[in-house]
Coordinates of C-alpha atoms in Angstrom, one line a residue:
M1 CA 17.8 39.6 -48.5
G2 CA 18.6 40.6 -45.2
E3 CA 15.5 42.0 -45.0
E4 CA 13.7 39.1 -46.0
E5 CA 16.3 36.4 -43.2
P6 CA 14.1 36.8 -40.2
I7 CA 11.2 36.1 -42.0
P8 CA 11.6 31.8 -41.3
V9 CA 12.8 32.9 -37.9
E10 CA 10.0 35.0 -37.2
E11 CA 7.7 33.3 -39.0
P12 CA 7.2 29.8 -36.8
K13 CA 7.0 31.5 -33.0
P14 CA 3.5 32.2 -33.8
S15 CA 2.6 29.2 -35.8
V16 CA 4.0 26.9 -32.5
T17 CA 2.3 29.8 -30.3
L18 CA -0.7 28.8 -32.2
S19 CA 0.1 24.9 -32.1
V20 CA -0.2 25.2 -28.9
E21 CA -3.2 26.9 -28.5
T22 CA -4.3 25.0 -30.5
T23 CA -3.4 21.6 -28.4
D24 CA -4.6 24.0 -25.8
M25 CA -8.2 24.1 -26.6
A26 CA -8.3 19.7 -27.3
R27 CA -7.4 19.8 -24.4
A28 CA -9.9 21.6 -22.3
S29 CA -13.0 19.9 -25.5
I30 CA -11.8 16.5 -24.1
G31 CA -13.3 18.5 -20.8
L32 CA -16.4 19.5 -22.1
S33 CA -17.0 16.8 -24.0
A34 CA -16.6 14.9 -20.2
P35 CA -19.9 14.2 -19.0
N36 CA -20.7 15.6 -16.1
P37 CA -23.9 13.5 -14.3
S38 CA -25.9 15.7 -12.0
W39 CA -28.4 12.6 -10.8
F40 CA -27.1 9.5 -10.1
T41 CA -25.1 8.4 -7.5
P42 CA -23.3 4.7 -6.9
K43 CA -26.7 4.0 -5.3
R44 CA -29.4 4.6 -7.2
L45 CA -27.1 3.9 -10.3
L46 CA -27.3 0.0 -8.1
I47 CA -30.8 0.8 -7.9
I48 CA -31.5 0.5 -11.9
F49 CA -29.5 -1.2 -13.0
C50 CA -31.5 -3.7 -9.7
L51 CA -34.6 -3.2 -11.3
I52 CA -33.8 -4.5 -14.7
N53 CA -32.4 -7.1 -14.5
L54 CA -35.6 -7.6 -12.3
L55 CA -37.2 -7.9 -15.6
N56 CA -35.4 -9.6 -17.0
Y57 CA -35.1 -12.9 -15.2
L58 CA -38.9 -12.5 -13.9
D59 CA -40.0 -13.0 -17.6
R60 CA -37.5 -16.0 -17.2
G61 CA -40.0 -17.4 -15.1
A62 CA -42.7 -16.6 -15.9
I63 CA -41.7 -18.9 -19.7
A64 CA -41.3 -21.1 -17.5
S65 CA -44.8 -20.7 -14.6
N66 CA -47.2 -22.7 -15.6
G67 CA -49.5 -20.4 -16.1
V68 CA -47.8 -19.7 -19.6
N69 CA -46.1 -22.4 -20.1
G70 CA -48.9 -24.5 -19.8
S71 CA -49.3 -27.8 -20.4
R72 CA -50.4 -29.2 -23.9
K73 CA -54.1 -31.2 -24.1
T74 CA -54.2 -35.1 -23.2
C75 CA -56.1 -37.6 -23.9
T76 CA -58.0 -41.1 -21.9
E77 CA -58.1 -44.6 -23.8
S78 CA -61.6 -43.4 -24.3
G79 CA -61.0 -41.1 -27.1
T80 CA -62.0 -38.3 -24.3
C81 CA -59.1 -35.6 -24.6
S82 CA -58.9 -32.2 -22.4
S83 CA -57.8 -28.7 -24.6
G84 CA -54.4 -27.9 -23.3
S85 CA -53.4 -24.4 -21.3
G86 CA -50.7 -22.3 -22.4
I87 CA -48.2 -21.7 -24.9
Q88 CA -47.2 -25.4 -24.9
G89 CA -51.3 -26.4 -24.7
D90 CA -51.3 -23.7 -28.1
F91 CA -49.2 -24.1 -30.0
N92 CA -49.2 -27.6 -29.4
L93 CA -45.7 -28.2 -28.3
N94 CA -44.1 -31.6 -27.2
N95 CA -41.2 -31.2 -24.3
F96 CA -38.2 -31.0 -26.8
E97 CA -39.7 -28.3 -28.5
D98 CA -40.2 -26.1 -25.2
G99 CA -37.1 -26.9 -23.7
V100 CA -35.9 -25.4 -27.1
L101 CA -38.2 -22.3 -26.4
S102 CA -36.6 -21.3 -23.3
S103 CA -33.3 -21.3 -24.7
A104 CA -34.0 -19.6 -28.4
F105 CA -33.0 -16.4 -26.1
M106 CA -29.7 -17.3 -26.1
V107 CA -29.1 -17.6 -30.1
G108 CA -29.3 -13.8 -30.1
L109 CA -27.6 -13.4 -26.8
L110 CA -24.9 -15.5 -28.4
V111 CA -24.3 -13.3 -31.4
A112 CA -25.0 -10.1 -29.5
S113 CA -23.1 -10.2 -26.8
P114 CA -19.6 -9.9 -28.4
I115 CA -20.6 -6.9 -30.5
F116 CA -21.4 -5.1 -27.5
A117 CA -18.8 -5.2 -25.7
S118 CA -16.2 -4.6 -28.5
L119 CA -18.4 -1.8 -28.9
A120 CA -18.0 -0.8 -26.2
K121 CA -15.3 0.9 -27.2
S122 CA -15.6 3.1 -29.3
V123 CA -19.5 4.0 -28.0
N124 CA -20.8 5.1 -24.8
P125 CA -21.8 2.1 -22.7
F126 CA -25.3 3.7 -21.9
R127 CA -26.6 4.6 -25.5
L128 CA -25.6 0.9 -25.6
I129 CA -27.9 -0.2 -22.4
G130 CA -30.6 2.4 -24.2
V131 CA -30.3 0.4 -28.1
G132 CA -29.9 -3.5 -25.5
L133 CA -32.9 -2.5 -23.4
S134 CA -35.8 -1.1 -26.7
V135 CA -34.8 -4.7 -28.8
W136 CA -35.6 -6.8 -25.6
T137 CA -38.7 -4.6 -24.8
F138 CA -40.1 -4.9 -28.2
A139 CA -39.4 -8.8 -28.8
T140 CA -41.3 -9.7 -25.4
A141 CA -44.3 -7.3 -26.9
G142 CA -43.9 -10.2 -29.8
C143 CA -44.0 -12.6 -28.0
G144 CA -47.9 -11.5 -27.1
C145 CA -48.4 -11.5 -31.0
S146 CA -47.4 -14.4 -32.0
F147 CA -48.5 -17.2 -33.6
D148 CA -47.0 -20.8 -33.5
F149 CA -44.2 -22.2 -32.4
W150 CA -41.7 -20.0 -34.8
S151 CA -43.2 -17.1 -35.0
I152 CA -42.2 -17.0 -30.9
T153 CA -38.8 -18.0 -31.0
I154 CA -38.3 -15.6 -33.1
F155 CA -38.6 -13.4 -30.7
R156 CA -37.3 -15.1 -28.2
M157 CA -34.1 -14.8 -30.2
L158 CA -34.8 -11.1 -29.8
V159 CA -34.8 -10.8 -26.4
G160 CA -31.5 -12.6 -26.0
V161 CA -29.8 -9.3 -28.2
G162 CA -31.7 -6.6 -26.0
E163 CA -30.4 -8.5 -22.4
A164 CA -27.0 -8.7 -24.4
S165 CA -26.4 -5.3 -23.9
F166 CA -27.6 -4.8 -20.3
I167 CA -25.3 -7.5 -18.9
S168 CA -21.8 -7.4 -20.5
L169 CA -21.6 -3.6 -19.7
A170 CA -23.6 -3.7 -16.5
A171 CA -21.3 -5.6 -13.9
P172 CA -18.7 -2.9 -14.7
F173 CA -20.6 0.1 -13.6
I174 CA -21.4 -1.7 -11.1
D175 CA -18.2 -2.6 -9.7
D176 CA -16.5 0.7 -10.8
N177 CA -18.5 2.2 -7.8
A178 CA -19.3 0.4 -5.3
P179 CA -17.7 1.0 -2.0
V180 CA -14.4 -0.9 -2.1
A181 CA -14.7 -2.9 0.6
Q182 CA -18.6 -3.5 -0.3
K183 CA -18.0 -4.5 -4.0
T184 CA -18.7 -7.8 -3.2
A185 CA -21.5 -7.4 -2.2
W186 CA -22.4 -4.6 -4.2
L187 CA -22.7 -7.8 -7.0
A188 CA -24.2 -10.0 -5.3
I189 CA -27.1 -7.0 -4.5
F190 CA -27.3 -6.8 -9.1
Y191 CA -26.9 -10.5 -9.4
M192 CA -29.2 -11.2 -6.6
C193 CA -31.9 -10.5 -9.2
I194 CA -32.0 -13.6 -11.0
P195 CA -33.2 -15.6 -8.7
S196 CA -35.4 -12.4 -7.4
G197 CA -36.3 -12.5 -10.4
I198 CA -37.4 -16.1 -11.8
A199 CA -39.0 -16.3 -8.5
L200 CA -40.8 -13.3 -8.7
G201 CA -41.6 -14.2 -13.3
Y202 CA -43.6 -17.3 -11.8
V203 CA -45.6 -15.8 -9.6
Y204 CA -46.3 -13.3 -12.3
G205 CA -46.8 -15.9 -14.9
G206 CA -48.9 -18.5 -12.7
L207 CA -51.4 -15.1 -11.7
V208 CA -52.1 -12.9 -14.5
G209 CA -52.0 -16.6 -16.5
G210 CA -54.4 -18.3 -14.5
H211 CA -56.6 -15.1 -13.9
F212 CA -56.5 -13.7 -17.8
N213 CA -53.9 -15.0 -20.4
W214 CA -50.3 -15.7 -21.3
R215 CA -49.9 -13.1 -23.5
F216 CA -51.5 -10.8 -21.5
A217 CA -47.8 -11.5 -19.2
F218 CA -45.3 -11.1 -22.2
F219 CA -47.5 -7.2 -23.3
G220 CA -47.0 -6.7 -18.5
E221 CA -43.7 -6.4 -18.7
A222 CA -43.0 -4.5 -22.6
I223 CA -45.6 -2.2 -20.5
L224 CA -42.3 -1.9 -17.4
M225 CA -39.5 -1.7 -19.4
L226 CA -40.4 0.9 -21.6
P227 CA -39.5 4.0 -19.3
F228 CA -35.9 1.9 -18.7
A229 CA -35.2 1.5 -22.1
V230 CA -36.3 5.5 -22.9
L231 CA -33.8 6.4 -20.4
G232 CA -30.8 4.8 -21.3
F233 CA -31.2 7.5 -24.3
V234 CA -32.5 10.6 -21.9
M235 CA -29.7 9.9 -19.3
K236 CA -26.5 11.8 -19.2
P237 CA -23.5 9.1 -19.8
L238 CA -21.2 7.3 -17.4
Q239 CA -18.2 6.5 -17.9
L240 CA -16.1 3.4 -17.4
K241 CA -12.9 2.5 -16.0
G242 CA -10.6 1.8 -18.8
F243 CA -11.9 3.5 -20.7
S244 CA -11.1 7.4 -23.4
P245 CA -14.5 9.3 -22.1
A246 CA -17.8 8.6 -24.7
G247 CA -17.7 12.3 -27.3
S248 CA -14.3 12.5 -26.4
K249 CA -12.4 10.4 -29.3
K250 CA -11.9 13.4 -31.8
A251 CA -10.9 16.5 -29.7
L252 CA -7.7 13.1 -28.8
T253 CA -7.1 13.5 -32.4
A254 CA -7.2 16.9 -32.7
V255 CA -4.7 17.0 -29.5
E256 CA -2.1 14.2 -31.5
T257 CA -1.6 16.4 -34.3
A258 CA -1.8 19.5 -32.4
G259 CA 1.4 17.2 -31.2
S260 CA 2.6 16.4 -34.3
E261 CA 2.7 19.1 -35.4
V262 CA 4.4 21.4 -33.2
Q263 CA 7.4 18.3 -33.4
D264 CA 7.3 19.2 -37.0
F265 CA 8.0 22.7 -36.0
S266 CA 11.1 21.6 -33.6
N267 CA 12.1 19.5 -36.8
G268 CA 12.6 22.7 -38.7
K269 CA 9.7 22.6 -40.6
G270 CA 6.8 24.6 -41.4
G271 CA 3.8 22.9 -40.6
M272 CA 0.8 25.5 -40.3
L273 CA -1.2 24.6 -43.7
S274 CA -0.6 20.7 -43.1
L275 CA -2.1 22.2 -39.4
K276 CA -5.3 23.3 -41.3
E277 CA -5.3 20.5 -43.9
Q278 CA -5.4 18.1 -41.8
F279 CA -7.8 19.5 -39.0
A280 CA -10.7 19.7 -42.1
D281 CA -9.5 16.3 -42.9
R282 CA -10.2 15.2 -39.3
S283 CA -13.6 17.1 -39.2
S284 CA -14.7 15.8 -42.5
N285 CA -17.7 12.6 -41.9
K286 CA -16.8 11.3 -44.9
P287 CA -13.9 9.1 -45.2
S288 CA -12.8 6.9 -47.6
K289 CA -13.1 2.9 -47.6
S290 CA -10.0 2.5 -47.0
E291 CA -10.2 3.7 -44.0
G292 CA -13.3 2.5 -43.1
A293 CA -11.9 -1.1 -43.4
Y294 CA -8.9 -0.3 -41.5
I295 CA -10.9 -0.1 -38.9
N296 CA -13.1 -2.8 -39.2
L297 CA -10.5 -4.3 -39.6
N298 CA -8.3 -3.3 -36.3
Q299 CA -11.6 -3.8 -34.2
F300 CA -11.5 -7.6 -35.3
S301 CA -7.9 -7.5 -34.4
R302 CA -8.3 -5.9 -31.2
F303 CA -11.1 -8.8 -30.7
L304 CA -9.5 -11.8 -31.6
K305 CA -6.2 -9.9 -29.4
D306 CA -8.3 -9.9 -26.4
M307 CA -10.3 -13.9 -27.2
K308 CA -6.8 -15.2 -27.4
V309 CA -5.2 -13.1 -23.6
L310 CA -8.7 -14.7 -22.1
L311 CA -8.4 -18.1 -23.1
L312 CA -4.9 -18.1 -21.7
D313 CA -6.4 -17.4 -18.3
K314 CA -6.5 -20.5 -16.7
V315 CA -8.0 -18.1 -13.6
Y316 CA -10.6 -17.2 -16.2
V317 CA -11.0 -20.6 -17.8
V318 CA -11.4 -22.1 -15.1
N319 CA -14.0 -20.0 -13.2
V320 CA -15.9 -20.0 -16.3
L321 CA -15.6 -24.0 -16.5
G322 CA -17.6 -24.3 -13.1
Y323 CA -19.6 -21.6 -13.5
I324 CA -20.8 -23.2 -17.5
S325 CA -21.7 -26.7 -15.0
Y326 CA -23.6 -24.9 -12.7
N327 CA -25.3 -23.3 -14.7
F328 CA -26.2 -26.0 -16.3
V329 CA -28.2 -27.3 -13.5
I330 CA -30.1 -23.6 -12.4
G331 CA -31.4 -23.4 -15.9
A332 CA -32.9 -26.7 -15.7
Y333 CA -34.4 -26.0 -12.0
S334 CA -36.1 -22.7 -12.9
Y335 CA -37.9 -24.4 -15.9
W336 CA -38.2 -27.2 -15.5
G337 CA -38.8 -27.2 -12.2
P338 CA -42.3 -26.4 -11.8
K339 CA -43.4 -29.6 -13.2
A340 CA -40.9 -31.1 -11.9
G341 CA -42.5 -30.4 -8.8
Y342 CA -45.8 -30.9 -9.6
N343 CA -45.4 -34.3 -10.9
I344 CA -42.8 -35.9 -7.9
Y345 CA -45.6 -34.2 -4.9
H346 CA -48.1 -33.3 -6.6
M347 CA -48.0 -29.5 -5.8
S348 CA -51.7 -28.2 -7.0
N349 CA -50.0 -24.6 -6.4
A350 CA -46.3 -25.7 -8.0
D351 CA -45.9 -22.5 -8.8
M352 CA -46.2 -20.3 -6.1
I353 CA -44.1 -23.0 -4.1
F354 CA -41.4 -22.8 -5.7
G355 CA -40.9 -19.3 -6.6
G356 CA -41.7 -18.5 -2.9
V357 CA -38.9 -20.7 -1.8
T358 CA -36.6 -19.6 -4.9
I359 CA -37.3 -15.8 -3.7
V360 CA -36.5 -16.2 -0.2
C361 CA -33.3 -18.6 -0.3
G362 CA -32.1 -16.3 -4.1
I363 CA -31.5 -13.0 -1.6
L364 CA -30.6 -14.5 1.6
G365 CA -28.1 -17.2 -0.6
T366 CA -27.0 -14.7 -3.1
L367 CA -26.7 -11.6 -0.4
A368 CA -24.7 -13.7 2.3
G369 CA -22.3 -14.9 -0.8
G370 CA -20.7 -11.6 -1.0
Y371 CA -20.9 -10.3 2.3
V372 CA -19.1 -14.3 3.0
L373 CA -16.8 -12.8 0.3
D374 CA -15.8 -9.5 1.4
F375 CA -16.0 -10.5 5.3
M376 CA -13.3 -13.2 4.0
T377 CA -10.9 -10.6 2.0
S378 CA -12.2 -10.0 -2.0
T379 CA -9.2 -12.0 -3.4
I380 CA -10.0 -14.5 -6.2
S381 CA -8.7 -17.1 -4.2
N382 CA -10.9 -16.4 -1.3
A383 CA -13.9 -16.9 -4.1
F384 CA -12.7 -20.2 -4.9
K385 CA -12.9 -21.1 -2.0
L386 CA -16.4 -20.5 -0.7
L387 CA -17.4 -21.3 -4.6
S388 CA -16.1 -24.8 -4.1
A389 CA -17.3 -25.3 -0.4
A390 CA -20.7 -23.8 -1.0
T391 CA -21.5 -24.9 -4.0
F392 CA -20.2 -29.0 -2.8
L393 CA -22.2 -28.3 0.7
G394 CA -25.7 -26.7 -1.2
A395 CA -25.5 -30.5 -4.2
A396 CA -25.7 -32.4 -1.5
F397 CA -28.4 -30.5 0.1
C398 CA -30.7 -30.7 -3.4
F399 CA -29.4 -34.4 -3.2
S400 CA -30.7 -35.3 -0.4
A401 CA -34.0 -33.8 -1.0
F402 CA -34.5 -35.8 -4.2
C403 CA -34.5 -38.5 -2.2
F404 CA -36.7 -37.9 0.4
K405 CA -41.2 -38.6 -0.6
S406 CA -42.1 -35.9 2.6
L407 CA -43.4 -32.1 0.7
Y408 CA -42.7 -31.4 3.9
V409 CA -39.0 -32.5 4.5
F410 CA -37.2 -32.1 0.8
L411 CA -38.3 -28.6 1.2
A412 CA -36.4 -28.1 4.1
L413 CA -33.8 -30.1 2.6
F414 CA -34.2 -27.7 -1.0
S415 CA -34.5 -24.8 0.7
I416 CA -31.4 -25.3 2.9
G417 CA -29.4 -26.5 -0.6
E418 CA -30.1 -23.4 -2.6
L419 CA -29.0 -21.2 -0.8
L420 CA -26.0 -22.4 -0.6
V421 CA -26.3 -23.0 -3.9
F422 CA -27.2 -19.1 -4.4
A423 CA -23.9 -18.7 -2.7
T424 CA -22.4 -18.6 -5.4
Q425 CA -23.1 -15.4 -7.8
G426 CA -21.6 -13.1 -6.5
P427 CA -18.3 -14.4 -6.2
V428 CA -17.7 -16.0 -9.6
N429 CA -18.6 -12.4 -11.4
Y430 CA -16.2 -10.7 -8.8
I431 CA -13.5 -13.4 -9.9
C432 CA -14.6 -12.3 -14.4
L433 CA -14.0 -8.6 -13.1
H434 CA -10.8 -9.2 -11.4
C435 CA -8.3 -11.3 -13.1
V436 CA -8.5 -9.2 -16.4
N437 CA -7.9 -6.1 -17.6
P438 CA -9.8 -2.7 -16.9
S439 CA -11.3 -2.8 -20.5
M440 CA -11.4 -6.1 -21.3
R441 CA -13.9 -6.4 -18.0
P442 CA -17.4 -6.2 -20.8
L443 CA -16.2 -8.8 -22.9
S444 CA -14.9 -10.9 -20.4
M445 CA -19.1 -10.9 -18.6
A446 CA -19.8 -11.0 -22.2
M447 CA -18.1 -14.2 -23.0
S448 CA -18.7 -15.7 -19.9
T449 CA -22.9 -15.5 -20.6
V450 CA -21.8 -16.5 -23.3
S451 CA -19.9 -19.8 -22.2
I452 CA -22.8 -20.0 -19.7
H453 CA -26.1 -20.1 -21.9
I454 CA -24.7 -21.6 -25.2
F455 CA -23.0 -25.0 -22.4
G456 CA -25.0 -24.8 -19.6
D457 CA -28.7 -24.1 -19.7
V458 CA -29.3 -23.3 -23.4
P459 CA -28.3 -26.8 -23.9
S460 CA -29.9 -28.1 -19.9
S461 CA -33.1 -27.7 -20.8
P462 CA -33.9 -29.3 -23.8
L463 CA -31.9 -32.1 -22.9
V464 CA -33.5 -32.8 -19.9
G465 CA -37.6 -32.9 -21.7
V466 CA -35.5 -35.7 -23.8
L467 CA -34.3 -37.1 -20.8
Q468 CA -37.7 -37.1 -19.2
D469 CA -39.3 -38.8 -22.5
H470 CA -37.1 -41.6 -21.9
V471 CA -36.9 -42.3 -18.2
N472 CA -40.4 -41.0 -17.6
N473 CA -39.6 -40.0 -14.1
W474 CA -39.0 -37.4 -12.8
R475 CA -37.5 -37.8 -10.0
E476 CA -34.6 -39.7 -11.6
T477 CA -33.8 -36.6 -14.4
A478 CA -33.7 -34.7 -10.9
L479 CA -30.5 -36.7 -9.2
I480 CA -28.7 -36.4 -12.8
L481 CA -28.9 -33.4 -13.3
T482 CA -28.7 -32.5 -9.1
S483 CA -24.9 -34.8 -9.2
V484 CA -24.3 -32.1 -12.2
L485 CA -23.1 -29.8 -9.7
F486 CA -20.8 -31.4 -8.1
L487 CA -18.6 -31.6 -11.0
A488 CA -18.8 -27.6 -10.5
A489 CA -17.9 -27.4 -7.4
G490 CA -14.6 -29.7 -8.3
I491 CA -14.0 -27.0 -11.4
W492 CA -13.8 -24.9 -8.8
F493 CA -12.1 -26.7 -6.2
I494 CA -9.2 -27.3 -8.7
G495 CA -9.5 -23.3 -8.8
M496 CA -7.2 -22.6 -4.8
F497 CA -4.7 -23.5 -6.7
I498 CA -3.4 -21.0 -9.5
H499 CA -1.9 -18.2 -9.2
S500 CA -4.1 -15.7 -9.9
V501 CA -3.3 -11.8 -10.1
D502 CA -6.5 -9.4 -9.2
R503 CA -5.9 -7.0 -12.1
F504 CA -8.3 -4.1 -11.1
N505 CA -5.7 -1.2 -10.3
E506 CA -4.2 -2.3 -13.7
D507 CA -3.8 0.9 -16.6
G508 CA -6.2 0.3 -19.4
E509 CA -6.3 0.9 -22.5
Y510 CA -7.2 4.2 -22.6
P511 CA -4.8 5.5 -19.6
V512 CA -6.2 8.3 -18.3
T513 CA -4.8 12.0 -17.7
R514 CA -4.7 14.4 -14.7
T515 CA -6.7 16.2 -16.9
D516 CA -9.3 14.3 -18.1
R517 CA -9.4 12.3 -14.3
A518 CA -11.3 15.5 -12.9
N519 CA -13.9 15.4 -15.8
T520 CA -14.3 11.6 -15.9
T521 CA -16.0 10.4 -12.5
P522 CA -18.1 8.2 -13.4
L523 CA -21.3 9.1 -10.6
L524 CA -22.0 12.8 -9.3
E525 CA -19.3 13.2 -5.7
E526 CA -21.0 12.3 -2.5
K527 CA -20.1 14.7 0.3
S528 CA -18.5 11.7 2.3
A529 CA -15.3 9.6 3.2
E530 CA -15.7 7.1 1.1
T531 CA -16.0 9.5 -1.7
T532 CA -12.8 11.1 -0.3
E533 CA -11.0 8.0 -0.1
S534 CA -12.0 7.1 -3.9
S535 CA -10.7 10.2 -5.1
G536 CA -7.4 9.7 -4.3
E537 CA -7.1 5.6 -5.7
P538 CA -4.6 5.9 -8.8

């Protein structure tokens, strides 16, 4: 018996050592599993994301252009009928159906955006973007193959599914990697692709639809997006601030398991067999139904909790309400603008004129808004000030433009109005990203996108179509629509008086340890003062 006494004393020691070594190995595996991109730099990331966003909105402009959208066939009192053109002519759509077609993508966007935002916490965001862009590519090609109203409507819904992953995840990546003093400017460059893409879509759709056939416009979009869809699967994944590294969850589980076993030994429990069993259990690919149900329930519960946080955030709610009113007008402008211009001012080349004005004013206005906010010092309060002032002045110029009968006066005033209105893109998205915890940014962007579409441009296009069918006067319709911009300016004016806190530097849902931090640099470090400065941030 005397020789047996040392056994319980000596036996746990190697077990403890093994547990500590296992813990170290698990921690090391986190570093090994963390990505270490060798090609991406912040500027390259911004360029690629801008090109993808440009294609997203080029599709919006193309389907709204006269070359692709076309017109219904018309018949005179004598019975002479002219054949229609484009989608509206081929499928014989009325203005309401045509407006529904422009908004059909929102169905897919509404369903998919919260799903992609929630999956970002367990699946690498770049892989999600790859999936979304693949769906987008397939859907745009399907639009070119459509044969009636319902078939093209279904494919437009799938376009929204594909867009959802990119829209909710791209902005947080850009915000993470932008220089501290130029965050709003970088966001402005990214969102500059919205007016630029729509404007290029007008020109692209007009040229392709006019010289070939509207179907070829959609085929061309699919071909252009395909390389980016492939890139989403083959590139080395990047990481988002506030999220655990991709592929590290198993290692983290091992760390927790090993740590719990060390604690068991300190309490006098023999855990050698338990450690092996737990590692074997964790490595099993056959989770029980109860575990799967618990995980799904936990994810859904977490989603509801995050949604409650967003809905109770006054800054976020006021910002999105203003954005909804703003997008109600911009969405209708982008879709009905060429037709309104053609009917009011008899523009024979409305696609080119509206495309040219929008691309110039969109680029200059969006960039100016970002740089002005950075110059003012990027804060949520300053962002609300800029949003309110720019939108009010822009609304005044746009409203005045439609009051004049001269085409040249209209173009001059409308150009100034668009310049001011598009200055909001950087500031409004800056607020969405900085008024919430870093781990909630994908959901914040997703719900903002869903809200501005489902309450903004989705109902605005068909409602404007109904209004036009009723009043049969495009000038009156344009004036009524433009007045909604004053409502947006008023809502953002309220935001100036709400107490706001910038939460960008708060700890994310998954705090990063020192070991993790050294191995999860979002992008390849550049040998510059900016990189050195950013690496010293907490």
